[in-house]
Coordinates of C-alpha atoms in Angstrom, one line a residue:
X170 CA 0.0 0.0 0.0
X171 CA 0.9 3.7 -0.7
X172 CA 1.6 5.8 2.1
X173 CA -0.6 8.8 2.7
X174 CA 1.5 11.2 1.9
X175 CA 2.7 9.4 -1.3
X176 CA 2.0 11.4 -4.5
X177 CA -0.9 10.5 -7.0
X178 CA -0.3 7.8 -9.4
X179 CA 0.6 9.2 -12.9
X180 CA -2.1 8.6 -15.5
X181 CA -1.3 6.8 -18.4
X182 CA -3.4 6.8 -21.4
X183 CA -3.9 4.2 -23.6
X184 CA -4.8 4.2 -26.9
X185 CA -4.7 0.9 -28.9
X186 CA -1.6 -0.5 -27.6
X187 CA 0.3 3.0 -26.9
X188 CA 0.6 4.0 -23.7
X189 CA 0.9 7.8 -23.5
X190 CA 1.5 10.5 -21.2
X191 CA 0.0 14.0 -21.8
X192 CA 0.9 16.5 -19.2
X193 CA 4.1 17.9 -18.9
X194 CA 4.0 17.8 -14.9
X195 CA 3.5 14.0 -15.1
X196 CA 6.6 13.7 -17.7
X197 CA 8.9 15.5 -15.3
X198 CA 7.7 13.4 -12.2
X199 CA 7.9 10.2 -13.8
X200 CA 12.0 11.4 -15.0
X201 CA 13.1 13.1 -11.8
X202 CA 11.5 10.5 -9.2
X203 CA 11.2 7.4 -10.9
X204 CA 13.8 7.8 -13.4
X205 CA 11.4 6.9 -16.4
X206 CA 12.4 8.5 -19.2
X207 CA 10.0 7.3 -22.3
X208 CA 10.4 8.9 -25.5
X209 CA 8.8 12.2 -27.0
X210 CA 6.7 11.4 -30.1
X211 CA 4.7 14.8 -30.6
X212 CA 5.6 17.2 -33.1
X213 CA 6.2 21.1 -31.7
X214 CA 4.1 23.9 -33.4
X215 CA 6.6 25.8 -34.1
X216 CA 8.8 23.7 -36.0
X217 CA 6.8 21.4 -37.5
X218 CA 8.9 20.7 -40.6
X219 CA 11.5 18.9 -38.3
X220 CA 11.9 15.3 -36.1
X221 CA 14.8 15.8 -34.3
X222 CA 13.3 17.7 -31.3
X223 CA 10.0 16.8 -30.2
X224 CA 7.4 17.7 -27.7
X225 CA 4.7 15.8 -25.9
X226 CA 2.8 13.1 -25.5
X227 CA 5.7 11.0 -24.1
X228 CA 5.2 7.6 -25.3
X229 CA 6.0 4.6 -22.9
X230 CA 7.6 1.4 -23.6
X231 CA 5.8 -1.5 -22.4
X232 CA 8.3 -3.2 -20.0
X233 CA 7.7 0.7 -18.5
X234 CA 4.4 0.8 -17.9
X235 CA 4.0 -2.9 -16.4
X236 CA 6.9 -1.2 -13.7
X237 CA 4.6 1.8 -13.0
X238 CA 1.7 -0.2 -12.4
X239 CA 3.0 -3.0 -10.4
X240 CA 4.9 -0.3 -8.1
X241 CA 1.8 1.5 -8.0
X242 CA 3.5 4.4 -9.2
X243 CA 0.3 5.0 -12.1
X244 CA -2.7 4.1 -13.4
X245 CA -3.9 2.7 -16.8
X246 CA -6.9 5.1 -18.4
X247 CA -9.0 3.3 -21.0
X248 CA -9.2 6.5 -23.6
X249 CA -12.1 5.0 -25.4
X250 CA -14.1 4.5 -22.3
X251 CA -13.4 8.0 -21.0
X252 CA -15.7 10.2 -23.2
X253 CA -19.0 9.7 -23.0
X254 CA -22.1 11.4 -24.9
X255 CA -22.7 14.4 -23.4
X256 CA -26.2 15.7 -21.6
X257 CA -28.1 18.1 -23.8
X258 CA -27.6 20.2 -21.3
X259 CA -24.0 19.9 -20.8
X260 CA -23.1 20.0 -24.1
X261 CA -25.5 23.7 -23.8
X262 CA -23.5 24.6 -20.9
X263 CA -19.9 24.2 -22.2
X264 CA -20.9 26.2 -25.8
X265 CA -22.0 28.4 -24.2
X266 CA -18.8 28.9 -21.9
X267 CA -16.8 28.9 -24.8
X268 CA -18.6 31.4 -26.9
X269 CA -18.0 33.8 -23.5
X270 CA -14.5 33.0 -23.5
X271 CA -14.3 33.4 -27.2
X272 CA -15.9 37.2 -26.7
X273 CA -13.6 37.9 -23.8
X274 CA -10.3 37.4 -25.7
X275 CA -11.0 39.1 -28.6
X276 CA -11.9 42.0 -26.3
X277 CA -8.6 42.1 -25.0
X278 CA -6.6 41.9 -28.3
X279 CA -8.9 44.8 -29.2
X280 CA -7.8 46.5 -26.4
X281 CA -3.7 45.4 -27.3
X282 CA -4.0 46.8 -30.9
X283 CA -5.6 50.4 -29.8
X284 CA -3.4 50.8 -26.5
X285 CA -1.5 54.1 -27.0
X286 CA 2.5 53.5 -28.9
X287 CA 4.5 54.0 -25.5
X288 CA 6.5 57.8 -25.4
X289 CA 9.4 57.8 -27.1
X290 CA 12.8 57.3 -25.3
X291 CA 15.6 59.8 -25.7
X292 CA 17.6 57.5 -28.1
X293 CA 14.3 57.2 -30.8
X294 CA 13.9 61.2 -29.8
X295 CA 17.6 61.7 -31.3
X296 CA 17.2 59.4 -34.2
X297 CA 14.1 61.7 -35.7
X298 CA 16.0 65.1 -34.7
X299 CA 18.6 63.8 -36.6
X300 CA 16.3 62.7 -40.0
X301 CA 14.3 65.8 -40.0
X302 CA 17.9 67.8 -39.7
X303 CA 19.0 65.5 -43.0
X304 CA 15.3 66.2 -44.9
X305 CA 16.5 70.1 -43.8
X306 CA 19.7 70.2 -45.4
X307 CA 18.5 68.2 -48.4
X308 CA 16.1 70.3 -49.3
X309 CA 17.9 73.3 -48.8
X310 CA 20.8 71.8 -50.8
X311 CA 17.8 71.7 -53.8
X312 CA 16.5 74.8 -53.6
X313 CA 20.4 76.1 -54.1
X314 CA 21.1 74.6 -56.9
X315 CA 17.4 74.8 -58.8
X316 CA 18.4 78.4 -58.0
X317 CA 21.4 78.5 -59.4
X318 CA 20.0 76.7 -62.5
X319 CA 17.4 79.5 -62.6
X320 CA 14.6 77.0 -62.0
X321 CA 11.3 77.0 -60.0
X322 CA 11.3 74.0 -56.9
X323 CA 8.6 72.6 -56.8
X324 CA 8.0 71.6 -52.9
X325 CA 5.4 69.3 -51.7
X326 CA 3.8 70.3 -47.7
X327 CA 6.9 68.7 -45.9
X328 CA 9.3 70.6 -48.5
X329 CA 10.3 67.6 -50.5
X330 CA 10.6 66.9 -54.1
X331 CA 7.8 63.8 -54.3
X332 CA 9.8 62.8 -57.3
X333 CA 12.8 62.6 -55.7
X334 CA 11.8 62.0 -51.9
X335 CA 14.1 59.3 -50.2
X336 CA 12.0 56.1 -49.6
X337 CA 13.3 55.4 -46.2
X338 CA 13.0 59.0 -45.0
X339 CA 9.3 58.8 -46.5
X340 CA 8.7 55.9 -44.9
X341 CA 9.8 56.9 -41.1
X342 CA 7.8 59.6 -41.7
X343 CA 4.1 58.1 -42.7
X344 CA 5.0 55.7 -39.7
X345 CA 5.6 58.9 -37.3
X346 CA 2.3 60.3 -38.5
X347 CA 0.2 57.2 -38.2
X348 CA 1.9 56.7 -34.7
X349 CA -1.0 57.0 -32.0
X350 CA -4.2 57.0 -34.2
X351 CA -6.2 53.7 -33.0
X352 CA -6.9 51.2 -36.3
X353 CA -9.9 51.9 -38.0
X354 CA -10.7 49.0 -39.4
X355 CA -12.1 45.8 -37.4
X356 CA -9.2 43.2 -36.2
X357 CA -9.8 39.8 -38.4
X358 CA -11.6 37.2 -36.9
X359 CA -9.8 34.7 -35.0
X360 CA -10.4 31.2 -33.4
X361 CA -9.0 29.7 -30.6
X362 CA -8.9 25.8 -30.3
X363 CA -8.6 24.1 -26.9
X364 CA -5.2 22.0 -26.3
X365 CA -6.7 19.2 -24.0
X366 CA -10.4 17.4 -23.7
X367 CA -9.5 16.7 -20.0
X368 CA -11.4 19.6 -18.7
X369 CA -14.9 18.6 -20.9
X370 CA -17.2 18.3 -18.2
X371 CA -18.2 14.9 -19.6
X372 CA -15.3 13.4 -19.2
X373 CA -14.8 10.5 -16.9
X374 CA -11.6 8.5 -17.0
X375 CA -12.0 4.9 -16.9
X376 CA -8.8 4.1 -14.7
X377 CA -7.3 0.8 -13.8
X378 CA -4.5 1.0 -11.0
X379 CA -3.5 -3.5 -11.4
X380 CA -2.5 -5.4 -14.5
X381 CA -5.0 -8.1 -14.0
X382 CA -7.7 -5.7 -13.7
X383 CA -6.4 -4.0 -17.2
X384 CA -6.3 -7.7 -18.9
X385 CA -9.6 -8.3 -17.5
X386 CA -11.3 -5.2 -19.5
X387 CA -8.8 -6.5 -22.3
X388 CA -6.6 -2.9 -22.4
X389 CA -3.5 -4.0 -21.5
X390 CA -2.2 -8.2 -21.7
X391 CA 1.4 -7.3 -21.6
X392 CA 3.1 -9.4 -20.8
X393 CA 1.5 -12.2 -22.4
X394 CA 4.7 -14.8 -23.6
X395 CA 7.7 -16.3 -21.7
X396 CA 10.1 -13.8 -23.6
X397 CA 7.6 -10.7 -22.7
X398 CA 7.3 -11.8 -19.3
X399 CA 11.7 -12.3 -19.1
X400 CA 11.8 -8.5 -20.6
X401 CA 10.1 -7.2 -17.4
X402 CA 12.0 -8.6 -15.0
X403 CA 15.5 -7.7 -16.6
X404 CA 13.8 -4.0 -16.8
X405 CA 12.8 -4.1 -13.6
X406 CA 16.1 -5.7 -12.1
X407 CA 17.8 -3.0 -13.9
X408 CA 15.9 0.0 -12.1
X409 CA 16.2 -1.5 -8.8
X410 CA 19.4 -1.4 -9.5
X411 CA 19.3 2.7 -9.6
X412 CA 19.7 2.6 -14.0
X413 CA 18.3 4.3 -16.3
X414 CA 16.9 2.6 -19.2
X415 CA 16.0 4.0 -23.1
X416 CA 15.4 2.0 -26.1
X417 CA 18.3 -0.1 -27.6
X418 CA 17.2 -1.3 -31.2
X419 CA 19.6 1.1 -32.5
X420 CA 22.2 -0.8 -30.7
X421 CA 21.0 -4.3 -31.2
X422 CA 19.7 -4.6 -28.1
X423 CA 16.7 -4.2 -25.5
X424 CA 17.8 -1.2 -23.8
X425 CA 20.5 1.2 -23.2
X426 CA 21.7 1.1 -19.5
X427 CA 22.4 4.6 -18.0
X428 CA 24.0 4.9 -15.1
X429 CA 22.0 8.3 -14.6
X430 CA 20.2 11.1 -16.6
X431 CA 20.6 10.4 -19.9
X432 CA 20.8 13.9 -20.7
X433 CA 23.8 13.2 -18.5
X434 CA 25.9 10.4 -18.9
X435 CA 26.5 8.2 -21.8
X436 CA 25.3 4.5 -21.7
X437 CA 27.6 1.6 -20.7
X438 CA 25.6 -1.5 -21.7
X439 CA 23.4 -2.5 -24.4
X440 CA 20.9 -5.1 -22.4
X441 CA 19.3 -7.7 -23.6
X442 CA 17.2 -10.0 -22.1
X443 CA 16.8 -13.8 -22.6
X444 CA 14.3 -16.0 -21.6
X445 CA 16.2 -17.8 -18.9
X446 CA 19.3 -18.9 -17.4
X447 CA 20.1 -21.9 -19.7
X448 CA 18.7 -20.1 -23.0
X449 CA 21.3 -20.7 -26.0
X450 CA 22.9 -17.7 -27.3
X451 CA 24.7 -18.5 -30.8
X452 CA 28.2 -18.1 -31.3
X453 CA 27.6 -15.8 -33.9
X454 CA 25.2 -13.4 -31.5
X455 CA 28.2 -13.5 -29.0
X456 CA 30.4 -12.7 -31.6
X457 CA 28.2 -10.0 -33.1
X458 CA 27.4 -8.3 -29.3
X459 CA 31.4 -8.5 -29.2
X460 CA 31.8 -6.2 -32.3
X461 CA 29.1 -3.9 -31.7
X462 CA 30.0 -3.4 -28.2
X463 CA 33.5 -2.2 -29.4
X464 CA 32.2 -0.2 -32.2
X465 CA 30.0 1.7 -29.7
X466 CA 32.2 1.7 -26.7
X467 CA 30.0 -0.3 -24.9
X468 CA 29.5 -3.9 -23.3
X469 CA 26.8 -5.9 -24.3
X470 CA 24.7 -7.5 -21.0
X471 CA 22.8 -10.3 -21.7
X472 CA 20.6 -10.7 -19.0
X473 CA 18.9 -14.5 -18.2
X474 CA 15.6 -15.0 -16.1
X475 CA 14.5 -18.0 -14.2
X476 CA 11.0 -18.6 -14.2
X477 CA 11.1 -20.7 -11.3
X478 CA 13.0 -18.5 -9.1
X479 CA 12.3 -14.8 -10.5
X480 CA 16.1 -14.2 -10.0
X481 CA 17.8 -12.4 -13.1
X482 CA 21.8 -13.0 -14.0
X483 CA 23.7 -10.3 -15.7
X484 CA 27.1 -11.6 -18.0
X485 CA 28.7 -9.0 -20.0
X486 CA 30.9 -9.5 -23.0
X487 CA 33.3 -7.2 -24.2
X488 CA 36.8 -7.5 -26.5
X489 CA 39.6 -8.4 -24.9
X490 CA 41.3 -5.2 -23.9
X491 CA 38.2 -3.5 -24.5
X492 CA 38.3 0.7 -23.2

């Protein structure tokens, strides 16, 4: 049993056979004090063209979620289950919230666009002395030579050529007059989309906080197989052990082995797991875990479970002289 004081499990959404995590308060508690790391699979907004840095959900692997529910560290939420057909009257009472909300912030851009420009500093105050001084001597450079020439200048109301006005002075200048008047014209219409259902007022998550309970309803039947079932207890050997674990199929392995953050430390081992103590690993694999190990820089852990005792052995193999 939890204590009292222990925090509240971490939900964990399922949807078909992903398990996903949505708030950004539950992804930093599950890293910093149960050292589950998962990996980001949203795309960000603002860089949507891109995969190399992503944002949430955090998707789970599933030797992680069996951990978290076992330790009682979360609970399984059957998304299907958790959205319900609204009441008439519900449904009445949340459009009707929105369409407030809706009015409300367009109110207050309104008011953004026809706030007052703030007063102008001392630096901006020197920058226009100095480009009405340059108009000055410009035009009064013109009206020398036209007369000179013997010709007539033809001035506009700010006493420059039109013809031969200087786009960037003319420029400043239409922005210094328009500086202060509010905008005539009404803002564009705008729509804002909620981020997360969670706050619908129909919505009732369907939790499960045991396995068997989850297999029961038929969300969740991993582990299901002698090899699934060896996977879990090499994962969770590994944690008790104070590791860090993140996916290893890059490596040809289960898992990378941290021996903290990995946004601190490299791995050391590439785990995998095998489905007990006296299950045959080929020459070849040995050989092959050998090599990759040394490409990588690091040893390859094959870790054996037995069924009959739910101990796990670790046995490492590196190069000779390896590091």
């Amino acid at each position: 049993m939890s204590s009292p004081h222990a925090p509240a499990p971490v939900p964990i959404h399922i949807s078909g056979t992903q398990a996903l995590v949505w708030s950004v308060d539950d992804i930093a508690t599950l890293r910093t004090q149960h050292r589950i790391c998962g990996s980001l699979v949203g795309t960000l907004p603002a860089a949507a063209q891109q995969n190399v840095f992503l944002g949430v959900p955090l998707l789970l692997a599933r030797e992680e979620v069996v951990l978290l529910v076992e330790r009682q560290l979360a609970v399984l939420v059957d998304e299907r289950a958790s959205y319900p057909a609204p009441s008439a009257r519900q449904f009445q009472e949340w459009a009707s919230a929105r369409r407030e909300e809706v009015v409300q912030q367009q109110k207050q851009r309104e008011a953004r666009e026809r706030r007052p420009p703030p007063v102008l500093g001392e630096e901006a105050l020197r920058r226009r002395e100095e480009r009405e001084a340059r108009r000055e001597r410009e035009r009064a450079a013109r009206a020398a030579k036209a007369a000179e020439e013997g010709e007539e200048l033809l001035e506009d109301k700010d006493g420059v050529l039109p013809q031969e006005q200087d786009q960037p002075a003319a420029a400043a200048a239409a922005l210094d007059k328009s500086k202060g008047k509010a905008p005539e014209k009404d803002p564009a219409h705008w729509v804002t989309i909620p981020s997360s259902s969670l706050s619908l007022p129909w919505y009732t998550p369907r939790t499960y906080a045991t396995l068997a309970a989850a297999r029961s309803a038929g969300l969740w039947t991993y582990p299901t197989t002698r090899g699934e079932r060896a996977k879990c207890a090499a994962f969770r050997a590994l944690w008790e052990r104070g590791h860090y674990l993140g996916p290893g199929l890059k490596f040809g392995g289960d898992w990378l082995v941290y021996p903290g953050d990995p946004l601190r430390y490299h791995s050391h081992f590439v785990a995998t797991a095998l489905a007990g103590r006296d299950g045959t690993v080929r020459p070849m694999e040995v050989i092959a875990f050998g090599r990759l190990g040394t490409a990588t820089k690091k040893a390859h852990l094959l870790c054996g479970w037995d069924e009959g005792t739910g101990q796990v052995s670790f046995f490492s193999i590196e190069w000779a002289n390896f590091g």
